Short mmCIF file of C-alpha atoms in Angstrom, two decimals:
data_model
loop_
_atom_site.label_atom_id
_atom_site.label_comp_id
_atom_site.label_asym_id
_atom_site.label_seq_id
_atom_site.Cartn_x
_atom_site.Cartn_y
_atom_site.Cartn_z
CA MET A 801 140.65 -35.40 205.67
CA ALA A 802 143.75 -37.58 205.67
CA GLY A 803 145.25 -35.59 208.53
CA PHE A 804 141.95 -35.72 210.38
CA LYS A 805 141.74 -39.52 210.10
CA TYR A 806 145.40 -39.90 211.08
CA PHE A 807 144.77 -37.95 214.23
CA VAL A 808 141.73 -40.05 215.08
CA LEU A 809 143.58 -43.28 214.58
CA LEU A 810 146.32 -42.07 216.91
CA ILE A 811 143.85 -41.46 219.70
CA ILE A 812 141.81 -44.55 218.92
CA PHE A 813 141.65 -46.05 222.36
CA LEU A 814 140.38 -44.33 225.48
CA ASN A 815 143.76 -44.48 227.18
CA ILE A 816 145.55 -43.58 223.94
CA ASN A 817 147.20 -46.98 224.08
CA ILE A 818 148.25 -48.81 220.93
CA PHE A 819 150.88 -51.37 221.84
CA ALA A 820 153.40 -53.38 219.90
CA SER A 821 152.28 -56.72 218.53
CA ASP A 822 154.90 -58.63 220.53
CA GLN A 823 152.77 -58.33 223.70
CA GLN A 824 151.61 -61.56 225.29
CA SER A 825 148.42 -62.98 223.82
CA LEU A 826 146.23 -65.92 224.64
CA PRO A 827 146.02 -68.74 222.04
CA LYS A 828 142.25 -68.76 221.75
CA TYR A 829 142.11 -65.16 220.63
CA ASP A 830 142.80 -63.73 217.18
CA SER A 831 146.23 -62.13 217.58
CA ALA A 832 145.66 -60.01 214.47
CA ALA A 833 142.41 -58.50 215.82
CA VAL A 834 142.28 -54.84 216.87
CA TYR A 835 141.44 -55.74 220.46
CA MET A 836 144.59 -57.82 220.78
CA LYS A 837 146.75 -54.77 219.96
CA ASN A 838 145.69 -53.51 223.32
CA SER A 839 148.16 -54.99 225.82
CA VAL A 840 145.73 -54.56 228.69
CA TYR A 841 143.32 -57.03 227.09
CA PRO A 842 145.22 -60.31 227.69
CA LEU A 843 146.25 -59.12 231.15
CA LYS A 844 142.64 -58.54 232.14
CA ILE A 845 141.61 -61.86 230.62
CA GLU A 846 144.21 -63.60 232.79
CA LEU A 847 142.63 -61.95 235.85
CA PHE A 848 139.13 -63.05 234.81
CA GLU A 849 140.49 -66.57 234.58
CA ILE A 850 141.63 -66.64 238.23
CA TYR A 851 138.75 -64.73 239.78
CA LYS A 852 136.42 -66.90 241.90
CA LYS A 853 133.32 -67.78 239.93
CA ILE A 854 130.79 -66.15 242.22
CA PRO A 855 127.40 -65.77 240.53
CA ALA A 856 126.20 -62.16 240.18
CA ASP A 857 122.80 -60.71 239.45
CA ILE A 858 124.32 -57.94 237.33
CA VAL A 859 127.40 -57.71 235.11
CA MET A 860 128.73 -54.45 233.73
CA LEU A 861 130.30 -55.07 230.32
CA GLY A 862 132.37 -52.32 228.75
CA ASP A 863 135.65 -50.47 228.23
CA SER A 864 137.63 -48.13 230.46
CA ARG A 865 134.60 -46.09 231.42
CA THR A 866 133.01 -49.19 232.82
CA ASP A 867 136.32 -50.28 234.37
CA GLY A 868 136.87 -46.87 235.98
CA VAL A 869 134.75 -47.30 239.09
CA ASN A 870 133.91 -49.96 241.63
CA TRP A 871 130.27 -50.51 240.75
CA ASN A 872 129.38 -52.54 243.82
CA GLU A 873 130.61 -49.69 246.03
CA LEU A 874 129.14 -46.93 243.84
CA LEU A 875 125.70 -48.56 243.88
CA GLY A 876 125.94 -50.16 247.28
CA ARG A 877 125.12 -53.54 245.76
CA PRO A 878 127.23 -56.64 246.47
CA ASN A 879 125.55 -58.51 243.56
CA ILE A 880 127.19 -56.54 240.75
CA VAL A 881 130.42 -57.44 238.94
CA SER A 882 132.43 -55.41 236.40
CA ARG A 883 133.81 -56.88 233.22
CA GLY A 884 135.33 -53.68 231.81
CA ILE A 885 138.64 -53.59 229.94
CA PRO A 886 140.35 -50.29 229.17
CA SER A 887 140.61 -49.50 225.48
CA ASP A 888 138.39 -52.38 224.47
CA VAL A 889 136.20 -52.42 221.36
CA THR A 890 132.95 -54.31 220.70
CA GLU A 891 134.84 -57.00 218.80
CA GLY A 892 136.81 -57.56 222.00
CA PHE A 893 133.56 -57.83 223.96
CA LEU A 894 132.41 -60.63 221.68
CA ALA A 895 135.67 -62.54 222.13
CA ARG A 896 135.31 -62.62 225.94
CA MET A 897 131.58 -63.17 226.51
CA GLU A 898 132.35 -66.41 228.37
CA TYR A 899 133.53 -64.30 231.32
CA VAL A 900 130.04 -62.83 231.46
CA TYR A 901 128.23 -66.14 230.92
CA ASN A 902 130.12 -67.99 233.65
CA LEU A 903 128.82 -65.54 236.28
CA GLU A 904 125.25 -66.54 235.40
CA PRO A 905 123.85 -63.03 235.86
CA LYS A 906 120.22 -62.04 235.48
CA TYR A 907 121.18 -58.90 233.62
CA CYS A 908 124.16 -57.61 231.65
CA ILE A 909 124.46 -53.83 231.29
CA VAL A 910 126.45 -52.93 228.19
CA GLN A 911 128.38 -49.72 227.47
CA GLY A 912 130.89 -49.46 224.64
CA GLY A 913 131.60 -48.33 221.09
CA LEU A 914 133.51 -45.10 221.55
CA ASN A 915 136.81 -46.86 220.93
CA ASP A 916 135.33 -48.38 217.77
CA ILE A 917 134.23 -44.94 216.59
CA TYR A 918 137.75 -43.52 217.13
CA ASN A 919 139.14 -46.52 215.31
CA TRP A 920 137.04 -45.46 212.32
CA THR A 921 134.94 -48.61 212.47
CA ALA A 922 131.72 -48.20 210.53
CA VAL A 923 128.65 -47.57 212.68
CA GLU A 924 126.86 -50.43 210.91
CA LYS A 925 129.66 -52.82 211.96
CA ILE A 926 129.51 -51.70 215.56
CA TYR A 927 125.76 -52.11 215.53
CA GLN A 928 126.06 -55.68 214.22
CA ASN A 929 128.54 -56.47 217.01
CA TYR A 930 125.96 -55.22 219.49
CA VAL A 931 123.34 -57.44 217.92
CA ARG A 932 125.61 -60.41 218.29
CA ILE A 933 126.39 -59.53 221.92
CA ILE A 934 122.70 -59.28 222.71
CA SER A 935 121.91 -62.54 220.90
CA GLY A 936 124.61 -64.29 222.87
CA LEU A 937 123.30 -62.99 226.17
CA ARG A 938 119.76 -64.00 225.41
CA SER A 939 120.87 -67.50 224.35
CA LYS A 940 122.19 -67.91 227.88
CA GLY A 941 119.05 -66.61 229.52
CA ILE A 942 120.72 -63.30 230.42
CA LYS A 943 118.67 -60.12 229.92
CA PRO A 944 120.62 -57.32 228.24
CA ILE A 945 120.32 -53.66 229.19
CA LEU A 946 121.64 -51.18 226.65
CA GLN A 947 123.00 -47.73 227.32
CA SER A 948 123.71 -44.85 224.96
CA VAL A 949 127.40 -44.55 224.06
CA ILE A 950 128.62 -41.56 226.06
CA TYR A 951 129.92 -38.73 223.91
CA ALA A 952 133.47 -37.43 223.95
CA GLY A 953 134.08 -33.95 225.37
CA LYS A 954 135.41 -30.95 223.47
CA ILE A 955 138.96 -31.30 224.82
CA TRP A 956 139.58 -34.99 224.09
CA GLY A 957 142.91 -35.30 222.20
CA LYS A 958 143.73 -31.60 222.60
CA ASP A 959 147.11 -32.20 224.27
CA TYR A 960 148.20 -34.40 221.38
CA LEU A 961 147.26 -31.74 218.84
CA VAL A 962 149.22 -29.11 220.76
CA ARG A 963 152.31 -31.32 221.01
CA THR A 964 152.29 -32.09 217.27
CA ASN A 965 151.51 -28.49 216.22
CA SER A 966 148.49 -29.80 214.31
CA LYS A 967 146.15 -27.38 212.59
CA LEU A 968 143.21 -29.57 213.60
CA LYS A 969 141.02 -28.49 216.47
CA ALA A 970 140.05 -31.13 219.04
CA GLU A 971 136.53 -29.74 219.26
CA ASP A 972 136.03 -30.15 215.50
CA VAL A 973 137.37 -33.72 215.52
CA ASN A 974 135.21 -34.72 218.50
CA LYS A 975 132.11 -33.02 217.08
CA GLU A 976 132.41 -35.19 213.94
CA ARG A 977 133.03 -38.38 215.93
CA ASN A 978 130.13 -37.61 218.30
CA GLN A 979 127.89 -37.35 215.28
CA GLU A 980 128.82 -40.94 214.49
CA ILE A 981 128.13 -41.90 218.10
CA GLU A 982 124.72 -40.33 217.82
CA LYS A 983 123.97 -42.39 214.67
CA LEU A 984 124.92 -45.56 216.62
CA ASN A 985 122.80 -44.52 219.60
CA ARG A 986 119.74 -44.01 217.40
CA MET A 987 120.23 -47.50 215.95
CA LEU A 988 120.67 -49.05 219.43
CA LYS A 989 117.63 -47.24 220.86
CA SER A 990 115.49 -48.40 217.93
CA TYR A 991 116.73 -51.97 218.26
CA ALA A 992 116.02 -51.93 222.02
CA LYS A 993 112.47 -50.69 221.44
CA ARG A 994 111.77 -53.32 218.78
CA ASN A 995 113.14 -56.13 220.96
CA ASN A 996 111.72 -55.12 224.33
CA ILE A 997 115.12 -54.27 225.81
CA ILE A 998 115.71 -51.57 228.42
CA TYR A 999 117.67 -48.63 227.03
CA ILE A 1000 119.30 -46.02 229.27
CA ASP A 1001 119.98 -42.63 227.66
CA LEU A 1002 123.07 -41.44 229.54
CA ASN A 1003 123.73 -38.49 227.26
CA ALA A 1004 120.41 -36.94 228.27
CA ASP A 1005 121.95 -36.05 231.64
CA MET A 1006 125.67 -36.10 230.84
CA SER A 1007 125.95 -34.04 227.67
CA PHE A 1008 125.47 -30.50 226.46
CA ARG A 1009 125.11 -29.52 222.82
CA GLY A 1010 126.49 -32.80 221.58
CA PHE A 1011 129.51 -33.09 223.89
CA LEU A 1012 130.21 -34.76 227.22
CA LYS A 1013 129.92 -32.03 229.84
CA ASP A 1014 133.26 -30.54 230.87
CA GLU A 1015 132.47 -30.85 234.57
CA LEU A 1016 131.96 -34.60 234.31
CA THR A 1017 135.40 -35.53 232.89
CA HIS A 1018 139.03 -34.94 233.65
CA ASP A 1019 140.33 -35.40 230.10
CA GLY A 1020 137.38 -35.21 227.78
CA VAL A 1021 136.41 -38.92 227.84
CA HIS A 1022 137.07 -40.59 231.18
CA LEU A 1023 134.61 -39.67 233.90
CA ASN A 1024 135.30 -38.12 237.26
CA ALA A 1025 133.35 -38.70 240.46
CA ARG A 1026 130.55 -36.32 239.36
CA GLY A 1027 130.16 -38.22 236.12
CA TYR A 1028 130.00 -41.60 237.78
CA LYS A 1029 127.50 -40.29 240.37
CA ILE A 1030 125.11 -39.41 237.54
CA TRP A 1031 125.70 -42.70 235.73
CA GLY A 1032 125.26 -44.66 238.95
CA ARG A 1033 122.00 -42.91 239.72
CA LYS A 1034 120.59 -43.73 236.27
CA ILE A 1035 121.47 -47.43 236.66
CA ASP A 1036 120.17 -47.58 240.22
CA GLU A 1037 116.81 -46.21 239.12
CA VAL A 1038 116.49 -49.00 236.55
CA LEU A 1039 117.62 -51.77 238.93
CA THR A 1040 115.20 -50.54 241.58
CA GLU A 1041 112.34 -50.70 239.09
CA LEU A 1042 113.40 -54.28 238.29
CA GLY A 1043 113.26 -55.17 241.94
CA LEU A 1044 117.01 -55.78 242.25
#
């Protein structure tokens, strides 16, 4: 188990990026927090600071999967803005909610938690972070839309295991982590139902036998064009029903 956990901690973030603590940080953030060990985080925050504050109907909040596509072009909607940061965790989402609030959207579509899972964060803690995110959105008059956390594929982390001559199998590691993702998804779906929040089950179309489908990813986690096409269709269906 120690070797298993060591492996998972090494591939914690979606881009396998854990950076030195001497990276630039912003004073208002907790420099000791997990999200600040991701050097992309302060760089993206600096960009959010200089972007023109153009109100949007929809904000996409998430990690590298959210950041990996131009949502306005994918959906053909000029009223959608992305606030994704590669390698981010739900704690990081909470620390930067002002960059969602200041866009004054009608809806915020949230996708995240895989990085938390691969950082060995307890599912209950991730869930509580989601509850806080949702509470914050609602306090600003923004309607949240939840999505299932997309599973990892069988091959995620395989290259690392080969390089290090590990006896662990990527499929076994990812199966165990996906079971934690499924626990979180059940909690999020239940919360959404109890609180009249839209919940989009992405894994229903993007997974097979508990793993992200091989044909939808280039590395076992990050989506390719086929993956984003399915994701985009699912979101577009919901937005159309909402009259957006």
